[in-house]
Amino acid sequence: MLKRKILDSLIEWRHNKNKLALLVKGARQVGKTFIIREFGKAYYKNFIEINFEKQVSVKKAFEGDLDVRTIILNLSAMGLGTFEEGNTLVFFDEIQSCPQARTAVKFLVEDGRFDYIESGSLLGINYREVSSYPVGFEEQLNMYPLDFEEFLWAKGISPEIIDKLHEAYKFIKPVDVFLHDRIMKAYHEYLIVGGMPAAVKVFIENDDFAETLKIHHSILNSYRDDISKYAEKEKIIVKKMFDAIPEQLNKKNKRFILADLEKGATAKKYENASMWMSEAGITYNCFNVTALEVSLSFNEKRNLYKLYMLDTGLLCALGFMGIQSALLMGDIEINEGGITENAVAAALAKKNIPLYYYDKKSRLELDFVFVENGELSVIEVKSGKAYKKHASLDYAYENVQGKLNRRIVLSKYNVEKSSDGIIYYPLYMAMFF
């Protein structure tokens, strides 16, 4: 079983005396069903799992008046399990296929006898019509693919080793050379395997990239199926944008240029498609900001953006076939650093850090700008040997001096701090932001 950090959040929710229903959101195949199932079986005497796509007849329990007593009696009569007050978790999986069940959550929570977790396709949850959302009776929890720390756990790296890395990050001290090289090698694996649980499991158990790649293509095909199923009128445009992500990230400035998709393409025509993929959980939007100020959202230009994939393993499989062996050997420069930049974006997103970049007339660009401790921090991602050349970072220092919290360069090299305060971290330490 892959150890996941989200389990701690589920346990915390379990012990909340005034708990609401919990909606676990995330893209397909990030491991939602598996972790909820394991949690339910371990922390409740009775675990009742209802999959509304597989158990279609269960939908009948939610037809007509949404009377709690009737709903529970109907579910119990279907032989789904024992409903014991105070020690039963009911898991509604693929809840987008039964909008009435989503509406009923409000009344089930008010009843208070049992606990409820919902999950399903993020697209269906966002787009299926629900007569009345359970506002005030439902809290939401986001789930993502494995981050690099979880990947290290899967590889059997001990918590003590990760603690040493975190200490080096915190106190800005170099990592032991042998350990740095070992973790950097694991990071190269992570770039091509990614964090989708099925892919990680196959790789760890078989050490076989060919089998891992089959998993990646299966997941990509399921995403394309979702696009066809839920995107409706937008599906052709969405597929076009989706398939173009690797090519766009292969460019020097990484910005998504609509004109590359078709002549005369406009932001208005494609904005719904971009938002659709983001809401589906399969991409991350990184918006441009026009000023290096703490109020980033007030300075964003939503018509200028980068599109990052949910997962670098999927990114490699989608558009960088054959690149895996080069990445494994440590050649992270091979595609202008687009894959490493994507990995950093995903690491930030998993920490719920909004993604922004700064670009001044395409001459000075900061890969990521974010707020911490009430001040701006900036990140440059470097894939090559010239990692100490950073004109944009120097510009930020000169123009926002006194307002910057940290200036960070991420590269394949060890921890270091320059005389003027620039912090150099290995790429893998993005997991500690």
JSON list of C-alpha atoms in Angstrom, two decimals, residues 12-226:
[
{"chain": "A", "resi": 12, "resn": "GLU", "atom": "CA", "xyz": [-8.41, 14.48, 11.56]},
{"chain": "A", "resi": 13, "resn": "TRP", "atom": "CA", "xyz": [-11.85, 14.72, 9.92]},
{"chain": "A", "resi": 14, "resn": "ARG", "atom": "CA", "xyz": [-12.88, 11.45, 11.59]},
{"chain": "A", "resi": 15, "resn": "HIS", "atom": "CA", "xyz": [-12.19, 12.88, 15.06]},
{"chain": "A", "resi": 16, "resn": "ASN", "atom": "CA", "xyz": [-14.13, 16.10, 14.47]},
{"chain": "A", "resi": 17, "resn": "LYS", "atom": "CA", "xyz": [-17.25, 15.90, 16.64]},
{"chain": "A", "resi": 18, "resn": "ASN", "atom": "CA", "xyz": [-19.12, 18.39, 14.45]},
{"chain": "A", "resi": 19, "resn": "LYS", "atom": "CA", "xyz": [-18.02, 16.97, 11.13]},
{"chain": "A", "resi": 20, "resn": "LEU", "atom": "CA", "xyz": [-19.70, 17.73, 7.85]},
{"chain": "A", "resi": 21, "resn": "ALA", "atom": "CA", "xyz": [-19.79, 15.42, 4.85]},
{"chain": "A", "resi": 22, "resn": "LEU", "atom": "CA", "xyz": [-16.39, 15.30, 3.15]},
{"chain": "A", "resi": 23, "resn": "LEU", "atom": "CA", "xyz": [-16.08, 15.73, -0.62]},
{"chain": "A", "resi": 24, "resn": "VAL", "atom": "CA", "xyz": [-12.69, 14.44, -1.79]},
{"chain": "A", "resi": 25, "resn": "LYS", "atom": "CA", "xyz": [-11.88, 16.14, -5.09]},
{"chain": "A", "resi": 26, "resn": "GLY", "atom": "CA", "xyz": [-9.18, 15.36, -7.61]},
{"chain": "A", "resi": 27, "resn": "ALA", "atom": "CA", "xyz": [-8.51, 14.20, -11.15]},
{"chain": "A", "resi": 28, "resn": "ARG", "atom": "CA", "xyz": [-9.26, 10.64, -12.13]},
{"chain": "A", "resi": 29, "resn": "GLN", "atom": "CA", "xyz": [-6.86, 7.96, -10.90]},
{"chain": "A", "resi": 30, "resn": "VAL", "atom": "CA", "xyz": [-5.02, 10.00, -8.28]},
{"chain": "A", "resi": 31, "resn": "GLY", "atom": "CA", "xyz": [-6.03, 7.35, -5.73]},
{"chain": "A", "resi": 32, "resn": "LYS", "atom": "CA", "xyz": [-9.20, 8.80, -4.16]},
{"chain": "A", "resi": 33, "resn": "THR", "atom": "CA", "xyz": [-11.25, 5.59, -4.05]},
{"chain": "A", "resi": 34, "resn": "PHE", "atom": "CA", "xyz": [-8.38, 3.46, -2.80]},
{"chain": "A", "resi": 35, "resn": "ILE", "atom": "CA", "xyz": [-7.36, 5.70, 0.10]},
{"chain": "A", "resi": 36, "resn": "ILE", "atom": "CA", "xyz": [-10.97, 6.31, 1.21]},
{"chain": "A", "resi": 37, "resn": "ARG", "atom": "CA", "xyz": [-11.64, 2.57, 1.13]},
{"chain": "A", "resi": 38, "resn": "GLU", "atom": "CA", "xyz": [-8.53, 1.80, 3.20]},
{"chain": "A", "resi": 39, "resn": "PHE", "atom": "CA", "xyz": [-9.36, 4.59, 5.63]},
{"chain": "A", "resi": 40, "resn": "GLY", "atom": "CA", "xyz": [-12.97, 3.45, 6.04]},
{"chain": "A", "resi": 41, "resn": "LYS", "atom": "CA", "xyz": [-12.03, -0.14, 6.74]},
{"chain": "A", "resi": 42, "resn": "ALA", "atom": "CA", "xyz": [-9.31, 0.82, 9.23]},
{"chain": "A", "resi": 43, "resn": "TYR", "atom": "CA", "xyz": [-11.12, 3.51, 11.22]},
{"chain": "A", "resi": 44, "resn": "TYR", "atom": "CA", "xyz": [-14.77, 2.40, 11.23]},
{"chain": "A", "resi": 45, "resn": "LYS", "atom": "CA", "xyz": [-16.48, -0.77, 12.37]},
{"chain": "A", "resi": 46, "resn": "ASN", "atom": "CA", "xyz": [-18.81, -0.56, 9.37]},
{"chain": "A", "resi": 47, "resn": "PHE", "atom": "CA", "xyz": [-17.77, 0.73, 5.95]},
{"chain": "A", "resi": 48, "resn": "ILE", "atom": "CA", "xyz": [-20.43, 0.99, 3.25]},
{"chain": "A", "resi": 49, "resn": "GLU", "atom": "CA", "xyz": [-19.23, 1.76, -0.27]},
{"chain": "A", "resi": 50, "resn": "ILE", "atom": "CA", "xyz": [-21.70, 2.78, -2.96]},
{"chain": "A", "resi": 51, "resn": "ASN", "atom": "CA", "xyz": [-20.51, 3.29, -6.52]},
{"chain": "A", "resi": 52, "resn": "PHE", "atom": "CA", "xyz": [-23.30, 4.98, -8.45]},
{"chain": "A", "resi": 53, "resn": "GLU", "atom": "CA", "xyz": [-21.86, 3.98, -11.83]},
{"chain": "A", "resi": 54, "resn": "LYS", "atom": "CA", "xyz": [-21.48, 0.29, -10.99]},
{"chain": "A", "resi": 55, "resn": "GLN", "atom": "CA", "xyz": [-24.49, -0.06, -8.69]},
{"chain": "A", "resi": 56, "resn": "VAL", "atom": "CA", "xyz": [-27.05, 1.77, -10.81]},
{"chain": "A", "resi": 57, "resn": "SER", "atom": "CA", "xyz": [-30.02, 0.33, -8.93]},
{"chain": "A", "resi": 58, "resn": "VAL", "atom": "CA", "xyz": [-28.94, 2.16, -5.75]},
{"chain": "A", "resi": 59, "resn": "LYS", "atom": "CA", "xyz": [-30.02, 5.44, -7.34]},
{"chain": "A", "resi": 60, "resn": "LYS", "atom": "CA", "xyz": [-33.62, 4.39, -6.71]},
{"chain": "A", "resi": 61, "resn": "ALA", "atom": "CA", "xyz": [-33.05, 4.91, -2.98]},
{"chain": "A", "resi": 62, "resn": "PHE", "atom": "CA", "xyz": [-32.80, 8.64, -3.68]},
{"chain": "A", "resi": 63, "resn": "GLU", "atom": "CA", "xyz": [-35.86, 8.98, -5.88]},
{"chain": "A", "resi": 64, "resn": "GLY", "atom": "CA", "xyz": [-38.88, 10.88, -4.65]},
{"chain": "A", "resi": 65, "resn": "ASP", "atom": "CA", "xyz": [-38.86, 12.69, -1.31]},
{"chain": "A", "resi": 66, "resn": "LEU", "atom": "CA", "xyz": [-35.43, 12.85, 0.30]},
{"chain": "A", "resi": 67, "resn": "ASP", "atom": "CA", "xyz": [-36.59, 11.59, 3.68]},
{"chain": "A", "resi": 68, "resn": "VAL", "atom": "CA", "xyz": [-33.56, 10.38, 5.65]},
{"chain": "A", "resi": 69, "resn": "ARG", "atom": "CA", "xyz": [-35.32, 7.51, 7.36]},
{"chain": "A", "resi": 70, "resn": "THR", "atom": "CA", "xyz": [-36.60, 6.21, 4.02]},
{"chain": "A", "resi": 71, "resn": "ILE", "atom": "CA", "xyz": [-33.20, 6.58, 2.34]},
{"chain": "A", "resi": 72, "resn": "ILE", "atom": "CA", "xyz": [-31.41, 4.63, 5.10]},
{"chain": "A", "resi": 73, "resn": "LEU", "atom": "CA", "xyz": [-34.09, 1.94, 5.15]},
{"chain": "A", "resi": 74, "resn": "ASN", "atom": "CA", "xyz": [-33.85, 1.57, 1.37]},
{"chain": "A", "resi": 75, "resn": "LEU", "atom": "CA", "xyz": [-30.04, 1.34, 1.45]},
{"chain": "A", "resi": 76, "resn": "SER", "atom": "CA", "xyz": [-30.15, -1.14, 4.30]},
{"chain": "A", "resi": 77, "resn": "ALA", "atom": "CA", "xyz": [-32.73, -3.25, 2.45]},
{"chain": "A", "resi": 78, "resn": "MET", "atom": "CA", "xyz": [-30.36, -3.46, -0.51]},
{"chain": "A", "resi": 79, "resn": "GLY", "atom": "CA", "xyz": [-27.91, -5.38, 1.67]},
{"chain": "A", "resi": 80, "resn": "LEU", "atom": "CA", "xyz": [-25.14, -2.82, 1.42]},
{"chain": "A", "resi": 81, "resn": "GLY", "atom": "CA", "xyz": [-24.02, -3.31, 5.01]},
{"chain": "A", "resi": 82, "resn": "THR", "atom": "CA", "xyz": [-24.79, -2.64, 8.63]},
{"chain": "A", "resi": 83, "resn": "PHE", "atom": "CA", "xyz": [-25.80, 0.89, 9.61]},
{"chain": "A", "resi": 84, "resn": "GLU", "atom": "CA", "xyz": [-24.61, 1.31, 13.20]},
{"chain": "A", "resi": 85, "resn": "GLU", "atom": "CA", "xyz": [-24.97, 4.75, 14.71]},
{"chain": "A", "resi": 86, "resn": "GLY", "atom": "CA", "xyz": [-21.66, 6.46, 15.51]},
{"chain": "A", "resi": 87, "resn": "ASN", "atom": "CA", "xyz": [-19.46, 3.83, 13.86]},
{"chain": "A", "resi": 88, "resn": "THR", "atom": "CA", "xyz": [-20.44, 3.72, 10.20]},
{"chain": "A", "resi": 89, "resn": "LEU", "atom": "CA", "xyz": [-18.88, 5.46, 7.21]},
{"chain": "A", "resi": 90, "resn": "VAL", "atom": "CA", "xyz": [-20.93, 5.68, 4.03]},
{"chain": "A", "resi": 91, "resn": "PHE", "atom": "CA", "xyz": [-18.85, 6.31, 0.92]},
{"chain": "A", "resi": 92, "resn": "PHE", "atom": "CA", "xyz": [-20.66, 7.70, -2.13]},
{"chain": "A", "resi": 93, "resn": "ASP", "atom": "CA", "xyz": [-18.30, 7.06, -5.05]},
{"chain": "A", "resi": 94, "resn": "GLU", "atom": "CA", "xyz": [-18.93, 8.45, -8.54]},
{"chain": "A", "resi": 95, "resn": "ILE", "atom": "CA", "xyz": [-21.50, 10.72, -6.92]},
{"chain": "A", "resi": 96, "resn": "GLN", "atom": "CA", "xyz": [-21.72, 12.80, -10.09]},
{"chain": "A", "resi": 97, "resn": "SER", "atom": "CA", "xyz": [-23.85, 9.97, -11.51]},
{"chain": "A", "resi": 98, "resn": "CYS", "atom": "CA", "xyz": [-26.52, 10.53, -8.85]},
{"chain": "A", "resi": 99, "resn": "PRO", "atom": "CA", "xyz": [-27.16, 14.27, -8.37]},
{"chain": "A", "resi": 100, "resn": "GLN", "atom": "CA", "xyz": [-30.03, 13.50, -5.99]},
{"chain": "A", "resi": 101, "resn": "ALA", "atom": "CA", "xyz": [-27.59, 11.80, -3.62]},
{"chain": "A", "resi": 102, "resn": "ARG", "atom": "CA", "xyz": [-25.50, 14.98, -3.58]},
{"chain": "A", "resi": 103, "resn": "THR", "atom": "CA", "xyz": [-28.62, 16.95, -2.68]},
{"chain": "A", "resi": 104, "resn": "ALA", "atom": "CA", "xyz": [-29.54, 14.41, 0.03]},
{"chain": "A", "resi": 105, "resn": "VAL", "atom": "CA", "xyz": [-26.17, 14.89, 1.77]},
{"chain": "A", "resi": 106, "resn": "LYS", "atom": "CA", "xyz": [-27.55, 17.96, 3.56]},
{"chain": "A", "resi": 107, "resn": "PHE", "atom": "CA", "xyz": [-30.32, 15.95, 5.20]},
{"chain": "A", "resi": 108, "resn": "LEU", "atom": "CA", "xyz": [-28.08, 12.96, 5.93]},
{"chain": "A", "resi": 109, "resn": "VAL", "atom": "CA", "xyz": [-25.59, 15.20, 7.75]},
{"chain": "A", "resi": 110, "resn": "GLU", "atom": "CA", "xyz": [-28.39, 16.88, 9.71]},
{"chain": "A", "resi": 111, "resn": "ASP", "atom": "CA", "xyz": [-29.55, 13.42, 10.78]},
{"chain": "A", "resi": 112, "resn": "GLY", "atom": "CA", "xyz": [-26.12, 12.96, 12.39]},
{"chain": "A", "resi": 113, "resn": "ARG", "atom": "CA", "xyz": [-26.09, 9.19, 12.90]},
{"chain": "A", "resi": 114, "resn": "PHE", "atom": "CA", "xyz": [-23.51, 8.26, 10.26]},
{"chain": "A", "resi": 115, "resn": "ASP", "atom": "CA", "xyz": [-20.49, 9.79, 8.55]},
{"chain": "A", "resi": 116, "resn": "TYR", "atom": "CA", "xyz": [-20.35, 10.48, 4.81]},
{"chain": "A", "resi": 117, "resn": "ILE", "atom": "CA", "xyz": [-17.58, 10.85, 2.25]},
{"chain": "A", "resi": 118, "resn": "GLU", "atom": "CA", "xyz": [-18.24, 11.68, -1.40]},
{"chain": "A", "resi": 119, "resn": "SER", "atom": "CA", "xyz": [-15.96, 11.39, -4.40]},
{"chain": "A", "resi": 120, "resn": "GLY", "atom": "CA", "xyz": [-16.05, 10.93, -8.13]},
{"chain": "A", "resi": 121, "resn": "SER", "atom": "CA", "xyz": [-15.03, 12.46, -11.42]},
{"chain": "A", "resi": 122, "resn": "LEU", "atom": "CA", "xyz": [-14.09, 16.07, -10.79]},
{"chain": "A", "resi": 123, "resn": "LEU", "atom": "CA", "xyz": [-15.67, 16.95, -14.10]},
{"chain": "A", "resi": 124, "resn": "GLY", "atom": "CA", "xyz": [-18.97, 15.37, -13.19]},
{"chain": "A", "resi": 125, "resn": "ILE", "atom": "CA", "xyz": [-18.98, 17.00, -9.76]},
{"chain": "A", "resi": 126, "resn": "ASN", "atom": "CA", "xyz": [-18.38, 20.42, -11.31]},
{"chain": "A", "resi": 127, "resn": "TYR", "atom": "CA", "xyz": [-20.68, 20.14, -14.28]},
{"chain": "A", "resi": 128, "resn": "ARG", "atom": "CA", "xyz": [-23.63, 17.88, -13.43]},
{"chain": "A", "resi": 129, "resn": "GLU", "atom": "CA", "xyz": [-26.75, 19.74, -12.41]},
{"chain": "A", "resi": 130, "resn": "VAL", "atom": "CA", "xyz": [-27.68, 19.35, -8.76]},
{"chain": "A", "resi": 131, "resn": "SER", "atom": "CA", "xyz": [-31.06, 20.67, -7.59]},
{"chain": "A", "resi": 132, "resn": "SER", "atom": "CA", "xyz": [-29.60, 21.89, -4.29]},
{"chain": "A", "resi": 133, "resn": "TYR", "atom": "CA", "xyz": [-25.94, 21.75, -3.28]},
{"chain": "A", "resi": 134, "resn": "PRO", "atom": "CA", "xyz": [-25.28, 20.83, 0.37]},
{"chain": "A", "resi": 135, "resn": "VAL", "atom": "CA", "xyz": [-23.79, 24.25, 1.17]},
{"chain": "A", "resi": 136, "resn": "GLY", "atom": "CA", "xyz": [-22.86, 24.42, 4.84]},
{"chain": "A", "resi": 137, "resn": "PHE", "atom": "CA", "xyz": [-23.07, 20.65, 5.22]},
{"chain": "A", "resi": 138, "resn": "GLU", "atom": "CA", "xyz": [-20.05, 19.67, 3.15]},
{"chain": "A", "resi": 139, "resn": "GLU", "atom": "CA", "xyz": [-16.34, 20.41, 3.32]},
{"chain": "A", "resi": 140, "resn": "GLN", "atom": "CA", "xyz": [-13.93, 19.74, 0.49]},
{"chain": "A", "resi": 141, "resn": "LEU", "atom": "CA", "xyz": [-10.49, 18.17, 0.39]},
{"chain": "A", "resi": 142, "resn": "ASN", "atom": "CA", "xyz": [-8.23, 18.18, -2.66]},
{"chain": "A", "resi": 143, "resn": "MET", "atom": "CA", "xyz": [-6.20, 15.13, -3.60]},
{"chain": "A", "resi": 144, "resn": "TYR", "atom": "CA", "xyz": [-3.27, 15.08, -6.02]},
{"chain": "A", "resi": 145, "resn": "PRO", "atom": "CA", "xyz": [-0.82, 12.54, -7.43]},
{"chain": "A", "resi": 146, "resn": "LEU", "atom": "CA", "xyz": [2.02, 11.50, -5.12]},
{"chain": "A", "resi": 147, "resn": "ASP", "atom": "CA", "xyz": [4.44, 14.30, -4.36]},
{"chain": "A", "resi": 148, "resn": "PHE", "atom": "CA", "xyz": [8.16, 13.60, -4.35]},
{"chain": "A", "resi": 149, "resn": "GLU", "atom": "CA", "xyz": [8.26, 12.87, -0.62]},
{"chain": "A", "resi": 150, "resn": "GLU", "atom": "CA", "xyz": [5.52, 10.25, -1.03]},
{"chain": "A", "resi": 151, "resn": "PHE", "atom": "CA", "xyz": [7.49, 8.83, -3.98]},
{"chain": "A", "resi": 152, "resn": "LEU", "atom": "CA", "xyz": [10.55, 8.50, -1.73]},
{"chain": "A", "resi": 153, "resn": "TRP", "atom": "CA", "xyz": [8.41, 6.70, 0.85]},
{"chain": "A", "resi": 154, "resn": "ALA", "atom": "CA", "xyz": [7.31, 4.28, -1.89]},
{"chain": "A", "resi": 155, "resn": "LYS", "atom": "CA", "xyz": [10.96, 3.65, -2.74]},
{"chain": "A", "resi": 156, "resn": "GLY", "atom": "CA", "xyz": [11.71, 2.78, 0.86]},
{"chain": "A", "resi": 157, "resn": "ILE", "atom": "CA", "xyz": [13.63, 5.93, 1.76]},
{"chain": "A", "resi": 158, "resn": "SER", "atom": "CA", "xyz": [13.47, 6.27, 5.55]},
{"chain": "A", "resi": 159, "resn": "PRO", "atom": "CA", "xyz": [11.88, 9.24, 7.35]},
{"chain": "A", "resi": 160, "resn": "GLU", "atom": "CA", "xyz": [15.28, 9.90, 8.96]},
{"chain": "A", "resi": 161, "resn": "ILE", "atom": "CA", "xyz": [16.82, 10.54, 5.54]},
{"chain": "A", "resi": 162, "resn": "ILE", "atom": "CA", "xyz": [14.00, 12.90, 4.57]},
{"chain": "A", "resi": 163, "resn": "ASP", "atom": "CA", "xyz": [14.43, 14.67, 7.91]},
{"chain": "A", "resi": 164, "resn": "LYS", "atom": "CA", "xyz": [18.08, 15.26, 7.05]},
{"chain": "A", "resi": 165, "resn": "LEU", "atom": "CA", "xyz": [17.06, 16.76, 3.72]},
{"chain": "A", "resi": 166, "resn": "HIS", "atom": "CA", "xyz": [14.51, 18.98, 5.43]},
{"chain": "A", "resi": 167, "resn": "GLU", "atom": "CA", "xyz": [17.12, 20.14, 7.92]},
{"chain": "A", "resi": 168, "resn": "ALA", "atom": "CA", "xyz": [19.46, 21.06, 5.05]},
{"chain": "A", "resi": 169, "resn": "TYR", "atom": "CA", "xyz": [16.59, 22.99, 3.45]},
{"chain": "A", "resi": 170, "resn": "LYS", "atom": "CA", "xyz": [15.65, 24.78, 6.63]},
{"chain": "A", "resi": 171, "resn": "PHE", "atom": "CA", "xyz": [19.17, 25.78, 7.66]},
{"chain": "A", "resi": 172, "resn": "ILE", "atom": "CA", "xyz": [20.45, 26.24, 4.07]},
{"chain": "A", "resi": 173, "resn": "LYS", "atom": "CA", "xyz": [23.26, 23.72, 4.46]},
{"chain": "A", "resi": 174, "resn": "PRO", "atom": "CA", "xyz": [24.67, 21.42, 1.77]},
{"chain": "A", "resi": 175, "resn": "VAL", "atom": "CA", "xyz": [23.45, 17.83, 1.71]},
{"chain": "A", "resi": 176, "resn": "ASP", "atom": "CA", "xyz": [26.03, 15.07, 2.01]},
{"chain": "A", "resi": 177, "resn": "VAL", "atom": "CA", "xyz": [27.29, 14.51, -1.55]},
{"chain": "A", "resi": 178, "resn": "PHE", "atom": "CA", "xyz": [26.47, 10.80, -1.63]},
{"chain": "A", "resi": 179, "resn": "LEU", "atom": "CA", "xyz": [22.96, 11.43, -0.31]},
{"chain": "A", "resi": 180, "resn": "HIS", "atom": "CA", "xyz": [22.39, 14.35, -2.70]},
{"chain": "A", "resi": 181, "resn": "ASP", "atom": "CA", "xyz": [23.38, 12.20, -5.69]},
{"chain": "A", "resi": 182, "resn": "ARG", "atom": "CA", "xyz": [21.13, 9.37, -4.54]},
{"chain": "A", "resi": 183, "resn": "ILE", "atom": "CA", "xyz": [18.10, 11.63, -4.04]},
{"chain": "A", "resi": 184, "resn": "MET", "atom": "CA", "xyz": [18.75, 13.45, -7.32]},
{"chain": "A", "resi": 185, "resn": "LYS", "atom": "CA", "xyz": [18.71, 10.09, -9.12]},
{"chain": "A", "resi": 186, "resn": "ALA", "atom": "CA", "xyz": [15.38, 9.30, -7.49]},
{"chain": "A", "resi": 187, "resn": "TYR", "atom": "CA", "xyz": [14.13, 12.70, -8.64]},
{"chain": "A", "resi": 188, "resn": "HIS", "atom": "CA", "xyz": [15.05, 11.88, -12.23]},
{"chain": "A", "resi": 189, "resn": "GLU", "atom": "CA", "xyz": [12.96, 8.72, -11.86]},
{"chain": "A", "resi": 190, "resn": "TYR", "atom": "CA", "xyz": [10.12, 10.77, -10.43]},
{"chain": "A", "resi": 191, "resn": "LEU", "atom": "CA", "xyz": [10.14, 13.09, -13.43]},
{"chain": "A", "resi": 192, "resn": "ILE", "atom": "CA", "xyz": [9.39, 10.23, -15.80]},
{"chain": "A", "resi": 193, "resn": "VAL", "atom": "CA", "xyz": [7.29, 8.00, -13.53]},
{"chain": "A", "resi": 194, "resn": "GLY", "atom": "CA", "xyz": [5.31, 10.85, -12.01]},
{"chain": "A", "resi": 195, "resn": "GLY", "atom": "CA", "xyz": [3.00, 10.41, -9.07]},
{"chain": "A", "resi": 196, "resn": "MET", "atom": "CA", "xyz": [-0.07, 8.61, -10.40]},
{"chain": "A", "resi": 197, "resn": "PRO", "atom": "CA", "xyz": [-0.45, 5.74, -7.91]},
{"chain": "A", "resi": 198, "resn": "ALA", "atom": "CA", "xyz": [-0.89, 2.96, -10.48]},
{"chain": "A", "resi": 199, "resn": "ALA", "atom": "CA", "xyz": [2.23, 4.07, -12.36]},
{"chain": "A", "resi": 200, "resn": "VAL", "atom": "CA", "xyz": [4.30, 4.36, -9.18]},
{"chain": "A", "resi": 201, "resn": "LYS", "atom": "CA", "xyz": [3.15, 0.95, -7.97]},
{"chain": "A", "resi": 202, "resn": "VAL", "atom": "CA", "xyz": [4.08, -0.76, -11.25]},
{"chain": "A", "resi": 203, "resn": "PHE", "atom": "CA", "xyz": [7.47, 0.97, -11.34]},
{"chain": "A", "resi": 204, "resn": "ILE", "atom": "CA", "xyz": [8.34, 0.16, -7.72]},
{"chain": "A", "resi": 205, "resn": "GLU", "atom": "CA", "xyz": [7.27, -3.47, -8.03]},
{"chain": "A", "resi": 206, "resn": "ASN", "atom": "CA", "xyz": [8.75, -4.19, -11.46]},
{"chain": "A", "resi": 207, "resn": "ASP", "atom": "CA", "xyz": [11.35, -1.47, -12.11]},
{"chain": "A", "resi": 208, "resn": "ASP", "atom": "CA", "xyz": [9.95, -1.50, -15.64]},
{"chain": "A", "resi": 209, "resn": "PHE", "atom": "CA", "xyz": [9.44, 1.77, -17.52]},
{"chain": "A", "resi": 210, "resn": "ALA", "atom": "CA", "xyz": [7.67, 0.01, -20.39]},
{"chain": "A", "resi": 211, "resn": "GLU", "atom": "CA", "xyz": [4.90, -1.22, -18.08]},
{"chain": "A", "resi": 212, "resn": "THR", "atom": "CA", "xyz": [4.77, 2.19, -16.40]},
{"chain": "A", "resi": 213, "resn": "LEU", "atom": "CA", "xyz": [4.31, 3.83, -19.78]},
{"chain": "A", "resi": 214, "resn": "LYS", "atom": "CA", "xyz": [1.33, 1.58, -20.49]},
{"chain": "A", "resi": 215, "resn": "ILE", "atom": "CA", "xyz": [-0.29, 2.90, -17.31]},
{"chain": "A", "resi": 216, "resn": "HIS", "atom": "CA", "xyz": [0.38, 6.49, -18.41]},
{"chain": "A", "resi": 217, "resn": "HIS", "atom": "CA", "xyz": [-1.28, 5.95, -21.78]},
{"chain": "A", "resi": 218, "resn": "SER", "atom": "CA", "xyz": [-4.26, 4.26, -20.13]},
{"chain": "A", "resi": 219, "resn": "ILE", "atom": "CA", "xyz": [-4.73, 7.28, -17.85]},
{"chain": "A", "resi": 220, "resn": "LEU", "atom": "CA", "xyz": [-4.35, 9.73, -20.74]},
{"chain": "A", "resi": 221, "resn": "ASN", "atom": "CA", "xyz": [-6.98, 7.80, -22.68]},
{"chain": "A", "resi": 222, "resn": "SER", "atom": "CA", "xyz": [-9.35, 7.99, -19.70]},
{"chain": "A", "resi": 223, "resn": "TYR", "atom": "CA", "xyz": [-8.85, 11.78, -19.64]},
{"chain": "A", "resi": 224, "resn": "ARG", "atom": "CA", "xyz": [-9.66, 11.97, -23.33]},
{"chain": "A", "resi": 225, "resn": "ASP", "atom": "CA", "xyz": [-12.79, 9.92, -22.66]},
{"chain": "A", "resi": 226, "resn": "ASP", "atom": "CA", "xyz": [-13.78, 12.41, -19.97]}
]
